């Protein structure tokens, strides 16, 4: 639903790899992700690594918390 190709929870961090399609970065879904990152600068960051764009959300110790945070986007 959020357009991630890969999603992991490890060491209390969600790491989500965005789709590599250009149209995704123009979508409403990506706009919601960016708005969430802007509202939560202490927990989230977006970066590019190895040609892939990644979203990292920190301080997420459980799967239940991960689902709760992602449902806010």
GROMACS .gro file of N, CA and C in nm:
model
  219
    1UNK      N    1   0.081  -0.120   0.000
    1UNK     CA    2   0.000   0.000   0.000
    1UNK      C    3   0.085   0.127   0.000
    2UNK      N    4   0.202   0.121   0.065
    2UNK     CA    5   0.286   0.240   0.074
    2UNK      C    6   0.394   0.244  -0.033
    3UNK      N    7   0.401   0.143  -0.116
    3UNK     CA    8   0.495   0.145  -0.228
    3UNK      C    9   0.637   0.106  -0.192
    4UNK      N   10   0.652   0.016  -0.096
    4UNK     CA   11   0.785  -0.030  -0.061
    4UNK      C   12   0.813  -0.163  -0.131
    5UNK      N   13   0.933  -0.175  -0.188
    5UNK     CA   14   0.974  -0.301  -0.249
    5UNK      C   15   1.020  -0.400  -0.144
    6UNK      N   16   1.081  -0.347  -0.038
    6UNK     CA   17   1.137  -0.431   0.066
    6UNK      C   18   1.119  -0.358   0.199
    7UNK      N   19   1.085  -0.435   0.302
    7UNK     CA   20   1.059  -0.377   0.434
    7UNK      C   21   1.119  -0.470   0.539
    8UNK      N   22   1.195  -0.413   0.633
    8UNK     CA   23   1.252  -0.496   0.738
    8UNK      C   24   1.246  -0.424   0.872
    9UNK      N   25   1.244  -0.502   0.978
    9UNK     CA   26   1.251  -0.451   1.115
    9UNK      C   27   1.366  -0.522   1.183
   10UNK      N   28   1.469  -0.445   1.215
   10UNK     CA   29   1.589  -0.503   1.275
   10UNK      C   30   1.655  -0.398   1.363
   11UNK      N   31   1.701  -0.438   1.479
   11UNK     CA   32   1.767  -0.346   1.572
   11UNK      C   33   1.682  -0.223   1.601
   12UNK      N   34   1.553  -0.247   1.621
   12UNK     CA   35   1.455  -0.142   1.653
   12UNK      C   36   1.445  -0.035   1.546
   13UNK      N   37   1.467  -0.073   1.418
   13UNK     CA   38   1.456   0.019   1.305
   13UNK      C   39   1.376  -0.047   1.194
   14UNK      N   40   1.283   0.030   1.138
   14UNK     CA   41   1.218  -0.010   1.014
   14UNK      C   42   1.303   0.044   0.901
   15UNK      N   43   1.336  -0.040   0.808
   15UNK     CA   44   1.405   0.003   0.686
   15UNK      C   45   1.317  -0.036   0.569
   16UNK      N   46   1.275   0.064   0.493
   16UNK     CA   47   1.183   0.042   0.382
   16UNK      C   48   1.247   0.095   0.254
   17UNK      N   49   1.257   0.010   0.154
   17UNK     CA   50   1.312   0.049   0.024
   17UNK      C   51   1.197   0.087  -0.067
   18UNK      N   52   1.203   0.209  -0.120
   18UNK     CA   53   1.098   0.257  -0.209
   18UNK      C   54   1.106   0.188  -0.345
   19UNK      N   55   0.991   0.185  -0.413
   19UNK     CA   56   0.988   0.139  -0.552
   19UNK      C   57   1.082   0.227  -0.634
   20UNK      N   58   1.140   0.171  -0.735
   20UNK     CA   59   1.234   0.248  -0.817
   20UNK      C   60   1.168   0.310  -0.940
   21UNK      N   61   1.035   0.309  -0.945
   21UNK     CA   62   0.965   0.366  -1.059
   21UNK      C   63   0.947   0.516  -1.041
   22UNK      N   64   0.976   0.594  -1.145
   22UNK     CA   65   0.966   0.739  -1.137
   22UNK      C   66   0.827   0.788  -1.102
   23UNK      N   67   0.724   0.721  -1.153
   23UNK     CA   68   0.587   0.767  -1.126
   23UNK      C   69   0.551   0.755  -0.978
   24UNK      N   70   0.616   0.663  -0.906
   24UNK     CA   71   0.590   0.650  -0.763
   24UNK      C   72   0.625   0.779  -0.690
   25UNK      N   73   0.738   0.841  -0.727
   25UNK     CA   74   0.785   0.961  -0.657
   25UNK      C   75   0.698   1.083  -0.687
   26UNK      N   76   0.605   1.071  -0.780
   26UNK     CA   77   0.508   1.177  -0.810
   26UNK      C   78   0.370   1.145  -0.753
   27UNK      N   79   0.357   1.033  -0.684
   27UNK     CA   80   0.227   0.985  -0.639
   27UNK      C   81   0.183   1.048  -0.506
   28UNK      N   82   0.054   1.036  -0.479
   28UNK     CA   83  -0.003   1.082  -0.353
   28UNK      C   84   0.054   1.002  -0.236
   29UNK      N   85   0.076   0.875  -0.256
   29UNK     CA   86   0.131   0.789  -0.150
   29UNK      C   87   0.269   0.838  -0.107
   30UNK      N   88   0.354   0.868  -0.203
   30UNK     CA   89   0.488   0.918  -0.169
   30UNK      C   90   0.476   1.053  -0.098
   31UNK      N   91   0.382   1.136  -0.137
   31UNK     CA   92   0.357   1.263  -0.069
   31UNK      C   93   0.320   1.242   0.077
   32UNK      N   94   0.239   1.141   0.105
   32UNK     CA   95   0.202   1.109   0.243
   32UNK      C   96   0.324   1.061   0.323
   33UNK      N   97   0.409   0.982   0.259
   33UNK     CA   98   0.532   0.936   0.327
   33UNK      C   99   0.619   1.056   0.363
   34UNK      N  100   0.638   1.147   0.269
   34UNK     CA  101   0.720   1.266   0.296
   34UNK      C  102   0.660   1.352   0.406
   35UNK      N  103   0.529   1.368   0.406
   35UNK     CA  104   0.462   1.446   0.511
   35UNK      C  105   0.485   1.381   0.647
   36UNK      N  106   0.480   1.249   0.654
   36UNK     CA  107   0.505   1.178   0.779
   36UNK      C  108   0.648   1.202   0.825
   37UNK      N  109   0.743   1.197   0.734
   37UNK     CA  110   0.883   1.220   0.769
   37UNK      C  111   0.902   1.362   0.821
   38UNK      N  112   0.837   1.459   0.758
   38UNK     CA  113   0.848   1.598   0.802
   38UNK      C  114   0.788   1.618   0.941
   39UNK      N  115   0.681   1.547   0.975
   39UNK     CA  116   0.618   1.557   1.106
   39UNK      C  117   0.698   1.487   1.215
   40UNK      N  118   0.785   1.394   1.176
   40UNK     CA  119   0.859   1.311   1.272
   40UNK      C  120   1.010   1.312   1.243
   41UNK      N  121   1.072   1.431   1.242
   41UNK     CA  122   1.214   1.438   1.202
   41UNK      C  123   1.310   1.367   1.297
   42UNK      N  124   1.271   1.350   1.423
   42UNK     CA  125   1.358   1.281   1.517
   42UNK      C  126   1.359   1.130   1.502
   43UNK      N  127   1.256   1.078   1.438
   43UNK     CA  128   1.243   0.933   1.423
   43UNK      C  129   1.271   0.883   1.282
   44UNK      N  130   1.251   0.970   1.181
   44UNK     CA  131   1.253   0.927   1.041
   44UNK      C  132   1.359   0.999   0.961
   45UNK      N  133   1.402   0.931   0.857
   45UNK     CA  134   1.486   0.996   0.756
   45UNK      C  135   1.473   0.921   0.625
   46UNK      N  136   1.492   0.993   0.518
   46UNK     CA  137   1.493   0.936   0.384
   46UNK      C  138   1.632   0.960   0.328
   47UNK      N  139   1.690   0.857   0.269
   47UNK     CA  140   1.821   0.874   0.208
   47UNK      C  141   1.832   0.785   0.086
   48UNK      N  142   1.935   0.810   0.008
   48UNK     CA  143   1.962   0.728  -0.108
   48UNK      C  144   2.092   0.654  -0.083
   49UNK      N  145   2.092   0.525  -0.111
   49UNK     CA  146   2.210   0.443  -0.090
   49UNK      C  147   2.218   0.339  -0.201
   50UNK      N  148   2.326   0.337  -0.271
   50UNK     CA  149   2.344   0.239  -0.378
   50UNK      C  150   2.241   0.250  -0.488
   51UNK      N  151   2.194   0.373  -0.516
   51UNK     CA  152   2.095   0.393  -0.619
   51UNK      C  153   1.953   0.361  -0.576
   52UNK      N  154   1.933   0.325  -0.450
   52UNK     CA  155   1.799   0.295  -0.396
   52UNK      C  156   1.763   0.399  -0.291
   53UNK      N  157   1.638   0.440  -0.290
   53UNK     CA  158   1.588   0.533  -0.188
   53UNK      C  159   1.531   0.453  -0.072
   54UNK      N  160   1.568   0.495   0.050
   54UNK     CA  161   1.529   0.422   0.170
   54UNK      C  162   1.464   0.514   0.273
   55UNK      N  163   1.365   0.462   0.341
   55UNK     CA  164   1.305   0.528   0.456
   55UNK      C  165   1.347   0.449   0.579
   56UNK      N  166   1.398   0.520   0.681
   56UNK     CA  167   1.434   0.457   0.807
   56UNK      C  168   1.352   0.521   0.917
   57UNK      N  169   1.289   0.440   1.000
   57UNK     CA  170   1.215   0.487   1.116
   57UNK      C  171   1.275   0.417   1.237
   58UNK      N  172   1.321   0.496   1.335
   58UNK     CA  173   1.391   0.441   1.450
   58UNK      C  174   1.299   0.426   1.572
   59UNK      N  175   1.352   0.356   1.672
   59UNK     CA  176   1.284   0.336   1.800
   59UNK      C  177   1.154   0.256   1.785
   60UNK      N  178   1.160   0.151   1.706
   60UNK     CA  179   1.045   0.063   1.682
   60UNK      C  180   1.084  -0.078   1.726
   61UNK      N  181   1.056  -0.115   1.851
   61UNK     CA  182   1.104  -0.244   1.902
   61UNK      C  183   1.022  -0.366   1.862
   62UNK      N  184   0.895  -0.349   1.824
   62UNK     CA  185   0.812  -0.466   1.797
   62UNK      C  186   0.741  -0.453   1.662
   63UNK      N  187   0.697  -0.566   1.612
   63UNK     CA  188   0.620  -0.569   1.488
   63UNK      C  189   0.489  -0.492   1.506
   64UNK      N  190   0.426  -0.507   1.622
   64UNK     CA  191   0.301  -0.436   1.649
   64UNK      C  192   0.320  -0.285   1.641
   65UNK      N  193   0.431  -0.236   1.699
   65UNK     CA  194   0.460  -0.092   1.690
   65UNK      C  195   0.490  -0.051   1.547
   66UNK      N  196   0.558  -0.135   1.473
   66UNK     CA  197   0.587  -0.105   1.333
   66UNK      C  198   0.459  -0.090   1.254
   67UNK      N  199   0.365  -0.182   1.274
   67UNK     CA  200   0.238  -0.174   1.204
   67UNK      C  201   0.159  -0.048   1.244
   68UNK      N  202   0.163  -0.013   1.372
   68UNK     CA  203   0.095   0.107   1.419
   68UNK      C  204   0.153   0.232   1.357
   69UNK      N  205   0.284   0.240   1.349
   69UNK     CA  206   0.350   0.358   1.291
   69UNK      C  207   0.321   0.366   1.142
   70UNK      N  208   0.336   0.256   1.072
   70UNK     CA  209   0.311   0.257   0.927
   70UNK      C  210   0.166   0.287   0.893
   71UNK      N  211   0.075   0.251   0.980
   71UNK     CA  212  -0.066   0.280   0.954
   71UNK      C  213  -0.098   0.429   0.967
   72UNK      N  214  -0.009   0.506   1.026
   72UNK     CA  215  -0.028   0.652   1.038
   72UNK      C  216   0.004   0.725   0.908
   73UNK      N  217   0.072   0.657   0.818
   73UNK     CA  218   0.115   0.721   0.692
   73UNK      C  219  -0.003   0.722   0.595
   0.00000   0.00000   0.00000
